[in-house]
Amino acid sequence: MLGSGIPRGRLAEIVQEARRRSGVPAAAAGLLVDGRVESCADGGVGVETPFRVASLTKWLTASLATTCLDLDEPAFRGASARELLSHTAGWRPESPEPLPEVAQGLWSYSNAGYRAVGAGCAAACGMRYADVLRGRLLEPLGMRASGFERPADAAFGHVQEGETGHRRVEDDAYPEERYPGGGLWSTVPDMLRFAAHQLCGPGPLSAAQREQTVAPQAEALGAAYCLGVWRRRLAGGREALEHSGSIAGFQSLLLLVPAERAALVVLTNSWRGNGLIQRVVRALGLVAEPSGRGDEAAAEPGRYELDGDEAVVERHGDGLRVSESGVDPVTGDRIRLSPYPVDALGGGVYGFAGGVLMAHRLDFPRPGVARVGWLALPRAGA
């Protein structure tokens, strides 16, 4: 069990080894267990170094929305804030246009929905979204190192260069309208402050508001999506809340185990950061609960694409192999992931590395659609 099975001081060892094996330029991590904090950094950064936490911002945006919006009012092109925050409004990844007909009605990740809700929060409070978030969440929680302007001492992101190399991102200007979906700069201590509040520690959100964000809204990829956060089972039957983030050469994870009053945050400055994160999660025993093999008849190898995101799914031994590519909306770089295998986890869901991260899951919710990672992609030519 996490609460009793990890000796003090082991996190630094785990992160250092994971960085060595993954080649990630730098990483910082923190572990909160029953009020005690252990943190570390490696690769020329410190625990207090700000990283862009990418889509971890969504958990904060959803929390903010519970304080200033009616979540069920159809105020956004006929969609409600609840639908947008749970990715069930049927919007495309980067625009409020509807998904292709073959994918309509499916859960599919949409940054555009979070931009709309953030703008709604700003309008409801008569000020900029960044100021609303600071006044209602960041300052009350003591998250003084967190914000949307690049700090002078922040880490630089790194995108891939060739198959194994890295190139530092020199220009990562982030449009203000995108802030609600992934623009926050933060640190390990600040993200653990947010996590501690989610674990019922003191802070500005009421219990009812916190409960709204973690109530399941849709089933996808073998887990439940709530408002800005996944809810899934870990090995041993423990329940976890988690979200990962990836933008402009940064990848991150925030994972909570409420029953053990435990939280893990891992921040990296690489598009390959998920490789490091997976190793840390595995070493801490936070892998998904094994589902056993189920009926995988729905699997449809082929090429899938939507709005510049592409995936090729092939048979590979007893499982599948996936090749992905997509354009980073901030840097404009096309990111191509090396082909990776996914194994059947049961219930039509496939997972990379045992399904350690929700970002590396695959399912086929209906004929002609593959949900790769978090996007419902129609078969090419459909």
XYZ file of C-alpha atoms in Angstrom, residues 122-318:
197
model
C -14.406 35.483 -16.767
C -17.668 36.975 -18.020
C -19.589 35.882 -14.918
C -17.046 37.591 -12.638
C -16.373 40.640 -14.798
C -12.610 40.099 -15.050
C -9.964 38.110 -16.906
C -9.941 34.350 -16.413
C -6.400 34.466 -15.009
C -7.469 37.001 -12.371
C -10.567 35.002 -11.421
C -8.499 31.842 -10.959
C -5.893 33.682 -8.919
C -8.442 35.324 -6.654
C -10.654 32.283 -6.105
C -8.161 29.396 -6.048
C -4.465 30.183 -6.375
C -4.141 32.849 -3.666
C -6.436 31.151 -1.124
C -4.400 27.948 -1.519
C -1.060 29.728 -1.203
C -0.105 28.802 -4.798
C 1.992 31.941 -5.137
C 4.440 30.436 -7.640
C 1.615 29.556 -10.071
C 0.343 31.769 -12.875
C 0.119 32.251 -16.621
C 3.114 34.457 -17.362
C 6.406 32.610 -17.905
C 8.490 32.964 -14.704
C 12.092 34.082 -15.136
C 13.367 30.851 -13.555
C 11.044 28.467 -15.391
C 12.201 25.282 -17.103
C 12.277 25.216 -20.904
C 10.250 22.616 -22.762
C 11.867 20.199 -25.216
C 10.275 18.689 -28.326
C 11.603 15.675 -30.140
C 14.529 15.964 -32.539
C 14.814 12.827 -34.633
C 13.974 9.498 -33.025
C 15.739 9.959 -29.693
C 16.958 13.561 -29.429
C 15.571 16.771 -27.940
C 15.374 20.383 -29.099
C 14.721 23.168 -26.615
C 11.608 25.260 -27.248
C 12.752 28.879 -27.368
C 9.393 30.449 -28.250
C 6.467 29.036 -26.273
C 4.166 32.058 -26.270
C 0.790 30.784 -25.091
C -2.370 32.614 -26.275
C -4.475 33.939 -23.401
C -7.648 32.365 -24.759
C -6.022 28.938 -24.296
C -5.198 29.481 -20.605
C -8.190 27.534 -19.159
C -7.202 24.302 -20.913
C -3.487 24.177 -20.255
C -1.666 27.446 -19.734
C -0.662 27.301 -16.075
C 2.931 27.452 -14.866
C 3.314 25.796 -11.487
C 5.677 23.962 -9.164
C 5.715 20.707 -7.242
C 4.889 22.403 -3.881
C 2.015 24.385 -5.409
C 0.461 21.368 -7.132
C 0.683 19.444 -3.855
C -1.165 22.328 -2.146
C -3.984 21.912 -4.654
C -3.871 18.128 -4.160
C -4.035 18.480 -0.368
C -7.189 20.570 -0.704
C -8.719 17.942 -2.990
C -7.931 15.407 -0.261
C -10.208 17.403 2.099
C -7.554 19.769 3.422
C -8.433 23.426 4.076
C -9.101 25.731 1.150
C -11.681 27.790 -0.730
C -13.806 24.988 -2.221
C -16.645 23.458 -0.285
C -16.984 19.691 0.000
C -19.954 19.877 -2.400
C -17.889 21.763 -4.981
C -15.020 19.281 -4.777
C -17.472 16.407 -5.059
C -18.934 17.906 -8.246
C -15.568 17.788 -9.991
C -14.898 14.140 -9.130
C -18.376 12.749 -9.861
C -18.216 10.426 -12.914
C -19.818 11.867 -16.042
C -18.810 9.464 -18.832
C -17.161 6.073 -19.332
C -14.226 5.912 -21.738
C -11.053 3.883 -22.169
C -11.890 1.632 -19.232
C -12.295 4.433 -16.689
C -14.651 7.281 -15.775
C -14.101 10.896 -16.733
C -15.392 13.484 -14.285
C -14.821 17.246 -14.625
C -11.170 17.800 -15.437
C -10.072 14.517 -13.882
C -10.132 10.757 -14.507
C -11.385 8.270 -11.916
C -10.065 4.705 -12.119
C -9.099 1.638 -10.125
C -5.553 0.809 -9.172
C -4.166 -2.645 -8.503
C -5.553 -3.857 -5.212
C -8.894 -2.124 -5.758
C -7.779 1.335 -4.652
C -9.494 4.243 -6.364
C -7.408 6.984 -7.957
C -8.082 10.441 -9.375
C -5.667 11.581 -12.048
C -4.981 13.847 -14.986
C -1.945 14.227 -17.179
C -0.813 17.123 -19.327
C 1.215 17.608 -22.501
C 1.983 20.854 -24.356
C 4.924 22.843 -25.751
C 7.532 20.270 -24.742
C 6.210 19.593 -21.227
C 4.450 16.507 -19.831
C 3.030 16.142 -16.331
C 0.876 14.038 -14.024
C -1.170 14.651 -10.882
C -2.521 11.491 -9.231
C -4.453 11.197 -5.956
C -5.361 8.136 -3.880
C -8.072 9.585 -1.600
C -8.445 6.563 0.689
C -4.771 6.861 1.626
C -4.660 10.666 1.696
C -1.898 10.409 -0.873
C -0.928 12.424 -3.938
C 1.827 12.243 -6.528
C 2.883 15.028 -8.901
C 5.517 14.582 -11.599
C 6.600 17.465 -13.857
C 8.903 17.016 -16.876
C 10.194 19.286 -19.632
C 10.062 16.850 -22.533
C 7.616 15.474 -25.076
C 9.009 12.120 -23.932
C 8.246 12.902 -20.308
C 5.523 10.260 -20.138
C 8.228 7.597 -20.343
C 9.717 8.928 -17.099
C 6.287 9.336 -15.512
C 5.361 5.734 -16.307
C 8.477 4.464 -14.580
C 7.770 6.527 -11.461
C 4.143 5.393 -11.323
C 5.135 1.745 -11.720
C 7.839 1.979 -9.068
C 5.308 3.388 -6.599
C 2.790 0.602 -7.278
C 0.172 2.890 -8.820
C -0.613 0.819 -11.916
C -4.148 0.223 -13.091
C -6.107 -2.718 -11.769
C -5.701 -5.732 -14.079
C -8.916 -6.373 -15.981
C -8.063 -9.671 -17.576
C -8.561 -10.324 -21.246
C -12.042 -9.739 -22.579
C -13.736 -9.851 -25.964
C -11.498 -7.819 -28.286
C -13.575 -8.456 -31.427
C -14.248 -4.715 -31.815
C -10.595 -3.956 -32.618
C -10.249 -2.527 -36.114
C -6.696 -2.047 -37.375
C -6.354 0.810 -39.827
C -5.551 4.508 -40.179
C -7.561 7.073 -38.246
C -7.413 10.866 -38.436
C -9.115 14.087 -37.389
C -7.998 17.711 -37.761
C -4.306 16.892 -38.113
C -4.166 14.141 -35.476
C -3.365 10.750 -36.986
C -2.996 7.189 -35.720
C -2.207 3.911 -37.426
C -3.321 0.764 -35.590
C -1.805 -2.585 -36.584
C -1.968 -6.143 -35.315
C 1.092 -6.991 -33.239
C 1.385 -10.446 -31.697
C -1.564 -10.942 -29.346
